[in-house]
Short mmCIF file of C-alpha atoms in Angstrom, two decimals:
data_model
loop_
_atom_site.label_atom_id
_atom_site.label_comp_id
_atom_site.label_asym_id
_atom_site.label_seq_id
_atom_site.Cartn_x
_atom_site.Cartn_y
_atom_site.Cartn_z
CA MET F 1 -18.56 -20.72 5.07
CA VAL F 2 -16.45 -19.41 2.19
CA GLU F 3 -17.80 -16.27 0.57
CA ASP F 4 -18.48 -16.42 -3.18
CA PHE F 5 -16.82 -13.32 -4.58
CA SER F 6 -18.07 -14.00 -8.08
CA SER F 7 -21.74 -13.74 -7.23
CA ASP F 8 -22.26 -12.05 -3.88
CA GLU F 9 -23.23 -8.44 -4.60
CA ALA F 10 -22.76 -7.56 -0.95
CA THR F 11 -19.02 -7.80 -1.31
CA ARG F 12 -18.85 -5.08 -3.92
CA PRO F 13 -18.09 -1.55 -2.74
CA ARG F 14 -20.95 0.87 -3.36
CA PRO F 15 -20.81 4.65 -3.44
CA ALA F 16 -22.36 6.54 -0.60
CA ASP F 17 -23.24 10.20 -0.39
CA GLY F 18 -20.54 12.27 1.17
CA ASP F 19 -17.93 9.54 0.86
CA VAL F 20 -15.14 10.86 -1.30
CA GLU F 21 -13.27 7.64 -1.96
CA LYS F 22 -16.31 5.64 -3.00
CA GLN F 23 -17.20 8.25 -5.61
CA VAL F 24 -13.79 8.09 -7.29
CA PRO F 25 -14.30 7.80 -11.05
CA VAL F 26 -12.27 5.11 -12.75
CA LEU F 27 -10.40 6.51 -15.73
CA GLU F 28 -11.56 3.74 -18.03
CA GLU F 29 -15.20 4.73 -17.40
CA THR F 30 -14.39 8.38 -18.08
CA LEU F 31 -12.77 7.46 -21.36
CA GLN F 32 -15.81 5.47 -22.42
CA LYS F 33 -18.11 8.41 -21.73
CA GLY F 34 -15.79 10.76 -23.61
CA PRO F 35 -13.66 13.66 -22.49
CA PRO F 36 -14.97 16.99 -21.29
CA SER F 37 -16.11 19.20 -24.13
CA ASP F 38 -15.05 22.55 -22.75
CA ALA F 39 -11.31 22.36 -23.36
CA SER F 40 -9.43 21.15 -26.41
CA SER F 41 -6.29 20.51 -24.35
CA THR F 42 -8.26 18.24 -22.04
CA ASN F 43 -9.71 16.42 -25.05
CA LEU F 44 -6.21 15.80 -26.38
CA PHE F 45 -5.05 14.60 -22.95
CA TYR F 46 -7.85 12.05 -22.69
CA ARG F 47 -7.26 10.81 -26.23
CA ILE F 48 -3.62 10.22 -25.39
CA LEU F 49 -4.61 8.31 -22.24
CA ALA F 50 -7.12 6.22 -24.16
CA LYS F 51 -4.58 5.23 -26.82
CA GLY F 52 -1.94 4.56 -24.18
CA ARG F 53 -4.22 2.32 -22.10
CA VAL F 54 -3.31 4.20 -18.95
CA GLU F 55 -4.70 2.62 -15.80
CA GLY F 56 -6.73 5.15 -13.86
CA ARG F 57 -8.09 2.81 -11.19
CA GLY F 58 -6.61 3.54 -7.83
CA ILE F 59 -7.36 2.03 -4.44
CA VAL F 60 -11.02 1.17 -5.03
CA PRO F 61 -11.28 -2.65 -4.77
CA VAL F 62 -11.38 -4.43 -8.11
CA PRO F 63 -14.85 -6.04 -8.48
CA PRO F 64 -15.04 -9.76 -9.32
CA GLU F 65 -16.14 -9.16 -12.91
CA GLU F 66 -12.92 -7.22 -13.57
CA ARG F 67 -10.67 -9.84 -11.97
CA THR F 68 -10.36 -11.86 -15.14
CA SER F 69 -6.68 -12.67 -15.62
CA THR F 70 -5.91 -16.38 -15.47
CA ARG F 71 -2.26 -16.16 -16.52
CA PHE F 72 -1.17 -17.04 -13.01
CA PHE F 73 2.40 -17.66 -14.14
CA ASN F 74 2.68 -13.87 -14.48
CA VAL F 75 2.99 -13.78 -10.70
CA PHE F 76 6.30 -15.59 -11.08
CA THR F 77 7.54 -13.40 -13.93
CA ILE F 78 6.70 -10.11 -12.24
CA TRP F 79 8.63 -11.09 -9.09
CA LEU F 80 11.43 -12.62 -11.16
CA SER F 81 11.84 -9.47 -13.22
CA ALA F 82 11.57 -7.14 -10.23
CA ASN F 83 14.43 -8.99 -8.54
CA THR F 84 16.63 -9.95 -11.51
CA ASN F 85 18.78 -6.85 -11.50
CA ILE F 86 21.91 -5.38 -9.99
CA LEU F 87 20.13 -4.06 -6.89
CA ALA F 88 20.42 -7.52 -5.33
CA VAL F 89 24.09 -7.57 -6.36
CA THR F 90 24.57 -4.29 -4.50
CA PHE F 91 23.01 -5.66 -1.31
CA GLY F 92 25.10 -8.81 -1.53
CA MET F 93 28.30 -6.75 -1.70
CA LEU F 94 27.56 -5.43 1.80
CA GLY F 95 28.20 -8.87 3.31
CA THR F 96 31.85 -9.01 2.32
CA LEU F 97 32.69 -5.32 1.90
CA VAL F 98 31.01 -3.86 4.99
CA TYR F 99 30.49 -6.75 7.43
CA GLY F 100 33.77 -8.53 6.69
CA LEU F 101 32.26 -11.97 6.09
CA SER F 102 33.87 -14.58 3.90
CA LEU F 103 32.11 -15.53 0.68
CA ARG F 104 30.99 -18.83 2.20
CA ASP F 105 29.55 -17.24 5.33
CA ALA F 106 27.87 -14.41 3.41
CA SER F 107 26.33 -16.92 0.98
CA LEU F 108 24.87 -19.00 3.80
CA VAL F 109 23.39 -15.91 5.45
CA ILE F 110 21.86 -14.86 2.13
CA LEU F 111 20.36 -18.30 1.54
CA PHE F 112 18.73 -18.89 4.90
CA PHE F 113 17.53 -15.34 5.58
CA THR F 114 16.05 -15.11 2.08
CA LEU F 115 14.22 -18.42 2.43
CA LEU F 116 12.70 -17.23 5.71
CA SER F 117 11.88 -13.61 4.94
CA SER F 118 10.35 -14.37 1.51
CA LEU F 119 7.44 -16.22 3.11
CA ALA F 120 5.62 -12.99 3.99
CA PRO F 121 5.43 -11.36 0.53
CA ALA F 122 4.66 -14.67 -1.15
CA TYR F 123 1.71 -15.36 1.15
CA LEU F 124 0.25 -11.86 1.24
CA GLY F 125 0.24 -11.85 -2.55
CA THR F 126 -2.33 -14.67 -2.45
CA LEU F 127 -4.92 -12.34 -0.89
CA GLY F 128 -5.07 -10.01 -3.90
CA PRO F 129 -7.14 -12.28 -6.18
CA LYS F 130 -9.46 -13.31 -3.33
CA THR F 131 -10.31 -9.81 -2.11
CA GLY F 132 -9.53 -7.50 -5.03
CA MET F 133 -7.98 -5.11 -2.50
CA ARG F 134 -4.57 -3.47 -2.53
CA GLN F 135 -2.17 -4.34 0.28
CA MET F 136 -2.58 -1.18 2.35
CA ILE F 137 -6.35 -1.32 1.94
CA GLN F 138 -6.21 -4.82 3.44
CA ALA F 139 -4.21 -3.28 6.29
CA ARG F 140 -7.29 -1.23 7.20
CA TYR F 141 -8.81 -4.45 8.56
CA SER F 142 -6.28 -4.35 11.39
CA PHE F 143 -5.05 -0.72 11.55
CA GLY F 144 -8.43 0.88 10.91
CA ARG F 145 -9.68 3.43 8.40
CA TYR F 146 -7.65 6.37 9.72
CA LEU F 147 -4.75 4.97 11.75
CA VAL F 148 -3.64 2.98 8.70
CA SER F 149 -2.08 6.26 7.59
CA ILE F 150 0.80 5.52 9.97
CA PRO F 151 2.03 2.35 8.21
CA VAL F 152 1.18 3.96 4.87
CA LEU F 153 3.53 6.84 5.66
CA CYS F 154 6.24 4.36 6.67
CA ASN F 155 5.63 2.39 3.49
CA LEU F 156 5.85 5.52 1.36
CA ALA F 157 9.19 6.35 2.96
CA THR F 158 10.37 2.78 2.38
CA LEU F 159 9.33 2.63 -1.26
CA THR F 160 10.71 6.07 -2.01
CA GLY F 161 13.98 5.09 -0.32
CA PHE F 162 14.30 1.96 -2.44
CA THR F 163 13.56 4.00 -5.57
CA VAL F 164 16.36 6.38 -4.60
CA ILE F 165 18.77 3.46 -4.17
CA ILE F 166 17.80 2.02 -7.55
CA CYS F 167 18.26 5.34 -9.33
CA VAL F 168 21.69 5.85 -7.75
CA VAL F 169 22.93 2.39 -8.79
CA GLY F 170 21.56 2.83 -12.31
CA GLY F 171 23.07 6.28 -12.59
CA GLN F 172 26.48 4.98 -11.51
CA CYS F 173 26.36 2.31 -14.22
CA ILE F 174 25.53 4.79 -16.96
CA ALA F 175 28.27 7.15 -15.77
CA ALA F 176 30.81 4.30 -15.71
CA VAL F 177 30.16 3.58 -19.40
CA ASN F 178 30.62 7.14 -20.62
CA GLY F 179 32.84 9.49 -18.69
CA SER F 180 31.07 12.48 -20.25
CA VAL F 181 27.80 11.49 -18.58
CA SER F 182 27.67 12.29 -14.88
CA PRO F 183 25.96 10.00 -12.34
CA ASP F 184 23.38 12.77 -11.87
CA VAL F 185 22.30 12.52 -15.50
CA GLY F 186 22.18 8.73 -15.21
CA ILE F 187 19.91 9.05 -12.18
CA VAL F 188 17.51 11.24 -14.15
CA ILE F 189 17.44 8.75 -17.04
CA VAL F 190 16.63 5.77 -14.80
CA ALA F 191 13.96 7.71 -12.88
CA LEU F 192 12.19 8.91 -16.03
CA CYS F 193 12.19 5.45 -17.62
CA GLY F 194 10.78 3.87 -14.46
CA MET F 195 8.10 6.56 -14.22
CA THR F 196 7.03 5.91 -17.81
CA ILE F 197 6.43 2.21 -17.20
CA SER F 198 4.62 2.73 -13.88
CA PHE F 199 2.48 5.47 -15.45
CA PHE F 200 0.56 2.96 -17.55
CA GLY F 201 -0.36 0.65 -14.69
CA PHE F 202 -1.16 -3.03 -14.32
CA LYS F 203 -1.36 -4.29 -17.90
CA VAL F 204 1.78 -2.60 -19.22
CA LEU F 205 3.62 -3.38 -15.98
CA HIS F 206 2.82 -7.09 -16.22
CA TRP F 207 3.75 -7.18 -19.90
CA TYR F 208 7.07 -5.47 -19.20
CA GLU F 209 7.88 -7.76 -16.29
CA THR F 210 7.09 -10.80 -18.45
CA VAL F 211 9.91 -9.98 -20.86
CA ALA F 212 12.35 -7.80 -18.89
CA TRP F 213 13.98 -10.57 -16.87
CA ALA F 214 15.51 -12.26 -19.95
CA PRO F 215 17.97 -9.50 -21.00
CA SER F 216 18.70 -8.90 -17.33
CA LEU F 217 19.69 -12.51 -16.80
CA LEU F 218 21.70 -12.63 -20.03
CA MET F 219 23.81 -9.56 -19.24
CA LEU F 220 24.39 -10.64 -15.65
CA ALA F 221 25.63 -13.99 -16.98
CA VAL F 222 27.96 -12.16 -19.39
CA ALA F 223 29.31 -10.01 -16.55
CA THR F 224 29.90 -13.08 -14.41
CA GLY F 225 31.67 -14.85 -17.27
CA CYS F 226 33.96 -11.90 -18.00
CA GLY F 227 34.82 -11.31 -14.36
CA GLY F 228 34.81 -14.94 -13.31
CA PRO F 229 38.60 -15.47 -13.21
CA GLN F 230 38.99 -12.52 -10.85
CA LEU F 231 36.24 -13.69 -8.51
CA ARG F 232 38.59 -16.38 -7.23
CA HIS F 233 40.75 -13.74 -5.57
CA GLN F 234 38.70 -13.40 -2.42
CA ALA F 235 40.02 -11.26 0.41
CA VAL F 236 40.71 -13.19 3.61
CA PRO F 237 38.55 -11.87 6.48
CA ALA F 238 40.49 -10.34 9.35
CA ALA F 239 38.60 -12.53 11.83
CA PRO F 240 36.23 -15.52 11.75
CA ALA F 241 32.55 -14.78 11.31
CA SER F 242 30.97 -13.54 14.53
CA ALA F 243 27.34 -13.74 15.59
CA PRO F 244 26.92 -9.94 15.49
CA ALA F 245 28.26 -9.75 11.91
CA VAL F 246 26.11 -12.67 10.73
CA LEU F 247 22.91 -11.37 12.30
CA SER F 248 23.53 -7.79 11.22
CA PHE F 249 24.03 -8.83 7.60
CA GLY F 250 21.02 -11.13 7.93
CA MET F 251 19.01 -8.08 8.93
CA ILE F 252 20.12 -6.36 5.71
CA VAL F 253 18.98 -9.36 3.65
CA ALA F 254 15.63 -9.53 5.45
CA SER F 255 15.17 -5.78 5.06
CA TYR F 256 15.52 -6.26 1.31
CA MET F 257 12.81 -8.94 1.28
CA ILE F 258 10.21 -8.10 3.94
CA PRO F 259 9.13 -4.70 2.51
CA TRP F 260 7.78 -6.55 -0.54
CA ALA F 261 5.06 -7.85 1.80
CA CYS F 262 3.71 -4.31 2.16
CA LEU F 263 2.78 -4.20 -1.53
CA ALA F 264 2.48 -7.85 -2.56
CA SER F 265 -1.27 -7.78 -3.29
CA ASP F 266 -0.93 -4.63 -5.40
CA PHE F 267 0.30 -6.83 -8.26
CA THR F 268 -2.29 -9.61 -7.97
CA THR F 269 -5.66 -7.85 -7.62
CA TYR F 270 -6.63 -8.38 -11.27
CA PHE F 271 -6.25 -12.16 -11.17
CA HIS F 272 -9.38 -14.29 -11.13
CA PRO F 273 -10.87 -14.97 -7.66
CA SER F 274 -10.53 -18.70 -8.32
CA ALA F 275 -6.73 -18.37 -8.48
CA PRO F 276 -5.28 -21.39 -6.61
CA THR F 277 -3.67 -20.13 -3.43
CA ARG F 278 -0.86 -22.67 -3.45
CA ARG F 279 0.14 -21.85 -7.02
CA ILE F 280 0.08 -18.10 -6.41
CA PHE F 281 2.18 -18.61 -3.28
CA ALA F 282 4.64 -20.91 -5.04
CA TYR F 283 5.03 -18.58 -8.01
CA GLY F 284 5.56 -15.60 -5.73
CA TYR F 285 7.99 -17.41 -3.44
CA LEU F 286 10.14 -18.82 -6.23
CA GLY F 287 10.02 -15.55 -8.15
CA VAL F 288 11.51 -13.77 -5.15
CA VAL F 289 13.90 -16.41 -3.81
CA ILE F 290 15.63 -17.67 -6.95
CA PRO F 291 16.99 -14.37 -8.33
CA THR F 292 17.68 -12.89 -4.91
CA VAL F 293 19.81 -15.78 -3.66
CA LEU F 294 21.77 -16.08 -6.90
CA LEU F 295 22.41 -12.36 -7.40
CA MET F 296 23.13 -11.49 -3.77
CA THR F 297 25.64 -14.34 -3.72
CA LEU F 298 27.21 -12.94 -6.88
CA GLY F 299 27.36 -9.56 -5.14
CA ALA F 300 29.07 -11.11 -2.13
CA ALA F 301 31.66 -12.67 -4.45
CA ILE F 302 32.27 -9.35 -6.20
CA GLY F 303 32.55 -7.52 -2.88
CA GLY F 304 35.07 -10.05 -1.60
CA ALA F 305 37.26 -9.63 -4.69
CA VAL F 306 37.23 -5.82 -4.95
CA ALA F 307 40.11 -5.30 -2.53
CA SER F 308 42.23 -7.98 -4.27
CA VAL F 309 41.81 -6.73 -7.85
CA PRO F 310 43.39 -3.27 -8.34
CA ALA F 311 41.35 -2.41 -11.45
CA TRP F 312 38.11 -3.22 -9.64
CA SER F 313 39.20 -1.28 -6.57
CA ASP F 314 39.94 1.84 -8.63
CA ALA F 315 36.63 1.50 -10.49
CA TYR F 316 34.79 1.09 -7.20
CA ASP F 317 36.35 4.28 -5.85
CA ALA F 318 35.28 6.15 -9.00
CA ASN F 319 31.73 4.88 -9.60
CA MET F 320 30.93 2.41 -6.82
CA VAL F 321 28.86 -0.57 -7.99
CA GLY F 322 28.55 0.67 -11.57
CA GLY F 323 32.30 1.12 -11.80
CA VAL F 324 33.00 -2.43 -10.65
CA LEU F 325 30.55 -3.88 -13.17
CA ALA F 326 32.13 -1.82 -15.94
CA ALA F 327 35.57 -3.08 -14.90
CA MET F 328 34.31 -6.68 -14.93
CA LEU F 329 33.02 -6.22 -18.49
CA GLU F 330 36.11 -4.39 -19.76
CA PRO F 331 37.43 -7.52 -21.57
CA ALA F 332 34.28 -7.52 -23.74
CA GLY F 333 35.13 -4.12 -25.25
CA GLY F 334 32.26 -2.25 -26.87
CA PHE F 335 29.81 -5.02 -26.11
CA GLY F 336 30.83 -4.79 -22.48
CA ARG F 337 29.89 -1.10 -22.39
CA PHE F 338 26.56 -1.95 -24.00
CA ALA F 339 26.05 -4.66 -21.37
CA VAL F 340 26.60 -2.15 -18.56
CA VAL F 341 23.88 0.10 -20.00
CA VAL F 342 21.52 -2.87 -20.18
CA LEU F 343 22.39 -3.75 -16.57
CA ALA F 344 21.44 -0.21 -15.57
CA LEU F 345 18.12 -0.61 -17.36
CA THR F 346 17.50 -3.96 -15.63
CA LEU F 347 16.63 -1.87 -12.59
CA LEU F 348 13.52 -0.58 -14.33
CA GLY F 349 11.56 -3.73 -13.49
CA ASN F 350 12.09 -3.00 -9.81
CA VAL F 351 11.62 0.75 -9.94
CA ALA F 352 8.43 0.46 -12.02
CA CYS F 353 6.87 -1.96 -9.50
CA THR F 354 7.91 0.30 -6.65
CA MET F 355 6.58 3.48 -8.25
CA TYR F 356 3.30 1.73 -9.09
CA ALA F 357 2.87 0.83 -5.42
CA ILE F 358 3.85 4.35 -4.30
CA THR F 359 1.04 5.88 -6.34
CA LEU F 360 -1.49 3.60 -4.65
CA ASN F 361 -0.12 4.41 -1.20
CA PHE F 362 -0.53 8.13 -1.82
CA GLN F 363 -4.23 7.57 -2.47
CA THR F 364 -4.58 5.50 0.68
CA LEU F 365 -2.86 8.11 2.83
CA VAL F 366 -5.34 11.00 2.51
CA PRO F 367 -9.01 10.50 1.49
CA GLY F 368 -8.98 13.55 -0.77
CA LEU F 369 -6.03 12.22 -2.75
CA ALA F 370 -8.16 9.31 -3.96
CA ARG F 371 -9.77 11.77 -6.38
CA VAL F 372 -6.42 12.34 -8.07
CA PRO F 373 -5.72 9.80 -10.85
CA ARG F 374 -3.06 7.28 -9.89
CA TYR F 375 -0.67 8.15 -12.69
CA VAL F 376 -0.30 11.76 -11.49
CA PHE F 377 1.61 10.52 -8.46
CA SER F 378 4.17 8.83 -10.71
CA ILE F 379 5.20 12.28 -11.85
CA VAL F 380 5.22 13.68 -8.31
CA VAL F 381 7.34 10.81 -6.99
CA THR F 382 9.87 11.19 -9.79
CA ALA F 383 10.22 14.90 -9.02
CA VAL F 384 10.99 14.01 -5.39
CA VAL F 385 13.25 11.02 -6.03
CA VAL F 386 15.67 12.64 -8.49
CA PRO F 387 17.13 15.36 -6.21
CA VAL F 388 17.19 13.03 -3.20
CA ALA F 389 19.02 10.35 -5.22
CA ILE F 390 21.58 12.87 -6.43
CA ARG F 391 22.30 13.85 -2.83
CA ALA F 392 22.34 10.25 -1.53
CA ALA F 393 24.89 9.19 -4.15
CA ALA F 394 27.62 11.10 -2.29
CA ASP F 395 27.90 8.53 0.52
CA PHE F 396 26.04 5.67 -1.08
CA PHE F 397 26.88 2.60 1.00
CA ASP F 398 26.59 4.46 4.31
CA ASN F 399 23.19 5.82 3.29
CA LEU F 400 22.14 2.40 1.98
CA GLU F 401 23.01 0.61 5.22
CA ASN F 402 21.28 3.19 7.43
CA LEU F 403 18.11 3.33 5.32
CA VAL F 404 17.68 -0.41 4.89
CA SER F 405 18.14 -1.04 8.60
CA LEU F 406 15.27 1.25 9.54
CA ILE F 407 13.09 -0.26 6.82
CA GLY F 408 13.45 -3.74 8.28
CA TYR F 409 12.25 -2.80 11.75
CA TRP F 410 8.91 -1.24 10.90
CA SER F 411 8.18 -3.71 8.07
CA ALA F 412 8.63 -6.65 10.42
CA ALA F 413 6.29 -5.07 12.98
CA PHE F 414 3.68 -4.47 10.26
CA VAL F 415 3.86 -8.08 9.05
CA GLY F 416 3.57 -9.31 12.65
CA VAL F 417 0.38 -7.31 13.23
CA PHE F 418 -1.13 -8.19 9.86
CA GLY F 419 -0.31 -11.87 10.31
CA ALA F 420 -1.82 -12.02 13.79
CA GLU F 421 -5.04 -10.42 12.55
CA HIS F 422 -5.24 -12.71 9.54
CA PHE F 423 -4.45 -16.03 11.18
CA VAL F 424 -5.81 -15.54 14.71
CA PHE F 425 -8.89 -13.38 14.24
CA ARG F 426 -9.80 -14.15 10.61
CA ARG F 427 -8.68 -17.80 10.71
CA GLY F 428 -6.59 -17.35 7.57
CA ASP F 429 -9.75 -16.97 5.48
CA ALA F 430 -9.87 -14.29 2.76
CA ALA F 431 -13.67 -14.43 2.88
CA ALA F 432 -13.52 -12.96 6.40
CA TYR F 433 -12.62 -9.59 4.87
CA ALA F 434 -15.94 -7.84 4.18
CA VAL F 435 -14.96 -5.99 1.02
CA ALA F 436 -18.01 -3.72 1.25
CA ALA F 437 -16.55 -2.27 4.46
CA TRP F 438 -13.23 -1.26 2.89
CA ASP F 439 -13.88 2.47 3.31
CA ASP F 440 -16.39 2.53 6.18
CA ALA F 441 -14.74 3.52 9.45
CA ARG F 442 -17.81 2.32 11.39
CA LEU F 443 -17.31 -1.26 10.20
CA LEU F 444 -13.52 -1.43 10.24
CA PRO F 445 -11.44 -1.93 13.40
CA VAL F 446 -10.48 1.17 15.34
CA GLY F 447 -6.80 0.38 14.84
CA VAL F 448 -5.61 1.27 18.33
CA ALA F 449 -4.53 -2.31 19.04
CA ALA F 450 -2.49 -2.50 15.84
CA VAL F 451 -0.70 0.80 16.33
CA ALA F 452 -0.12 0.19 20.05
CA SER F 453 1.36 -3.28 19.53
CA ALA F 454 3.68 -2.05 16.77
CA VAL F 455 4.84 0.97 18.77
CA LEU F 456 5.24 -0.91 22.06
CA SER F 457 7.36 -3.56 20.38
CA PHE F 458 10.05 -0.93 19.82
CA ALA F 459 10.66 -0.77 23.55
CA LEU F 460 12.59 -4.01 23.05
CA VAL F 461 13.58 -3.43 19.42
CA VAL F 462 15.70 -0.37 20.25
CA PRO F 463 18.04 -2.26 22.64
CA CYS F 464 18.43 -4.88 19.90
CA MET F 465 19.48 -2.41 17.19
CA ASP F 466 23.05 -2.22 15.90
CA GLN F 467 23.51 0.89 13.78
CA VAL F 468 26.24 3.41 13.10
CA TRP F 469 24.36 5.98 15.15
CA TRP F 470 23.16 3.59 17.90
CA THR F 471 24.08 0.19 19.30
CA GLY F 472 21.76 -1.19 21.94
CA PRO F 473 22.98 -3.14 24.98
CA ILE F 474 21.53 -6.41 23.70
CA ALA F 475 22.91 -5.87 20.20
CA ARG F 476 26.44 -5.47 21.56
CA THR F 477 26.35 -9.17 22.35
CA THR F 478 23.97 -10.61 19.77
CA GLY F 479 24.29 -8.31 16.79
CA ASP F 480 21.25 -6.68 15.21
CA ILE F 481 18.17 -8.77 15.98
CA GLY F 482 15.74 -5.87 15.80
CA PHE F 483 13.58 -7.14 12.96
CA GLU F 484 13.11 -10.58 14.54
CA VAL F 485 12.06 -8.97 17.82
CA ALA F 486 9.76 -6.52 16.04
CA PHE F 487 7.93 -9.34 14.26
CA VAL F 488 7.50 -11.65 17.25
CA LEU F 489 6.69 -9.01 19.84
CA SER F 490 4.24 -7.01 17.71
CA ALA F 491 2.32 -10.19 16.88
CA GLY F 492 2.35 -11.32 20.52
CA LEU F 493 1.12 -7.96 21.81
CA TYR F 494 -1.52 -7.61 19.12
CA VAL F 495 -3.52 -10.69 20.11
CA PRO F 496 -4.55 -9.55 23.64
CA LEU F 497 -4.85 -5.89 22.61
CA ARG F 498 -7.06 -6.75 19.65
CA TRP F 499 -9.20 -8.97 21.86
CA LEU F 500 -9.76 -6.00 24.19
CA GLU F 501 -10.44 -3.69 21.25
CA ARG F 502 -13.09 -6.04 19.87
CA LYS F 503 -14.66 -6.37 23.29
CA TRP F 504 -14.89 -2.59 23.82
CA PHE F 505 -15.79 -1.46 20.30
CA SER F 506 -17.48 -4.60 18.93
CA ARG F 507 -15.53 -4.42 15.68
#
């Protein structure tokens, strides 16, 4: 029987004495009651928050009466905007620059691996309106109340890593426009702008994502038009495409897509519970696939032409991705420099989404942190990201390849466990998640089965890894198939282990 989230009071989380997270005050309620009267500075702070419509709600599930948005098309625009930027171009360049694939082969890898790996984030996003729970809170229904901290830590590292990458690329673009501005200053600018958008939460984030994709798409089209004649000069690969090169680049593409699954519901929890699952899935899937395939393919074309175009090669040596884009837009003169700045700012749609999810993951990690308003973590994350990004910029593509590879392995294992729990034990039914139990360790699974299956899967993942610092015996023949193995094996191990866990602990 399908649970009626709009009327069943039992599904709503209720505070309990001694439970920190359930007593978390929502900022909107605090603002309605008025600010504390004992400090003028605090009064000013709350007035600023009230006028700015800052979202204070953190990981507490959104009750049905607050899930009111019916603009379901916003699901498409938020994914479209988050992925319509030069980050995808950067990842696409790896196919031809690093893995030595031809443009045709790299494009086919991008297409098929994107179509496959986008299924996970698109589907998990459909659970947000039905449950009102953030993605890592949903993960408690397989990993348990406390052991969920393990994937949360991995997710925090992943999201922070992507934010670092975004800031580096944006900083390089700004530096390429004006030689007097260093990449370090550009990194600071991108990080602060992204923090500002994420600070205000769901409503401002969705509004920004609704409009941000248009200038992004326009300037990318201008860059393609200006550099189009040079894109024909593709370098000839030294050897035909090999299985290891294809699968290793495919792992990079999948590692770009799969981590979105670990935060997909974070952006859909305010939609009405009656949101049609197929439409939400379709909007999410198309919003991810369309810009990613097009822009990664553009990146592969740019990467293949860099070695054949001296001006692009020199610009790449000076400012990496940003330098190449500036060289492509050189024929446009002053407008071209303006376009490069806009391209740097196109990354804000991605970094704002990522920072928004990071703040929620912090609150999920440690119970006491749930008392800290969500927006505070935006400031903390920015303070961490800026110095790390400045350091990572020194060897950007090496750091990018190493980071993304590790991201793909754990993310695939997480999706395998989550998917097995959802489809095997909960029959794919969102009503099977008792929302009232979201913070009650006695009602949630223990989580041993989830952690054990994910960890044990790495016994076979490690031999299938192909990295600069390690190449497993299987990967020497096949290429990197670690993320595929992590997904399949973690899901396969989880089913019997979860059955035993339910038998022993009755939950």
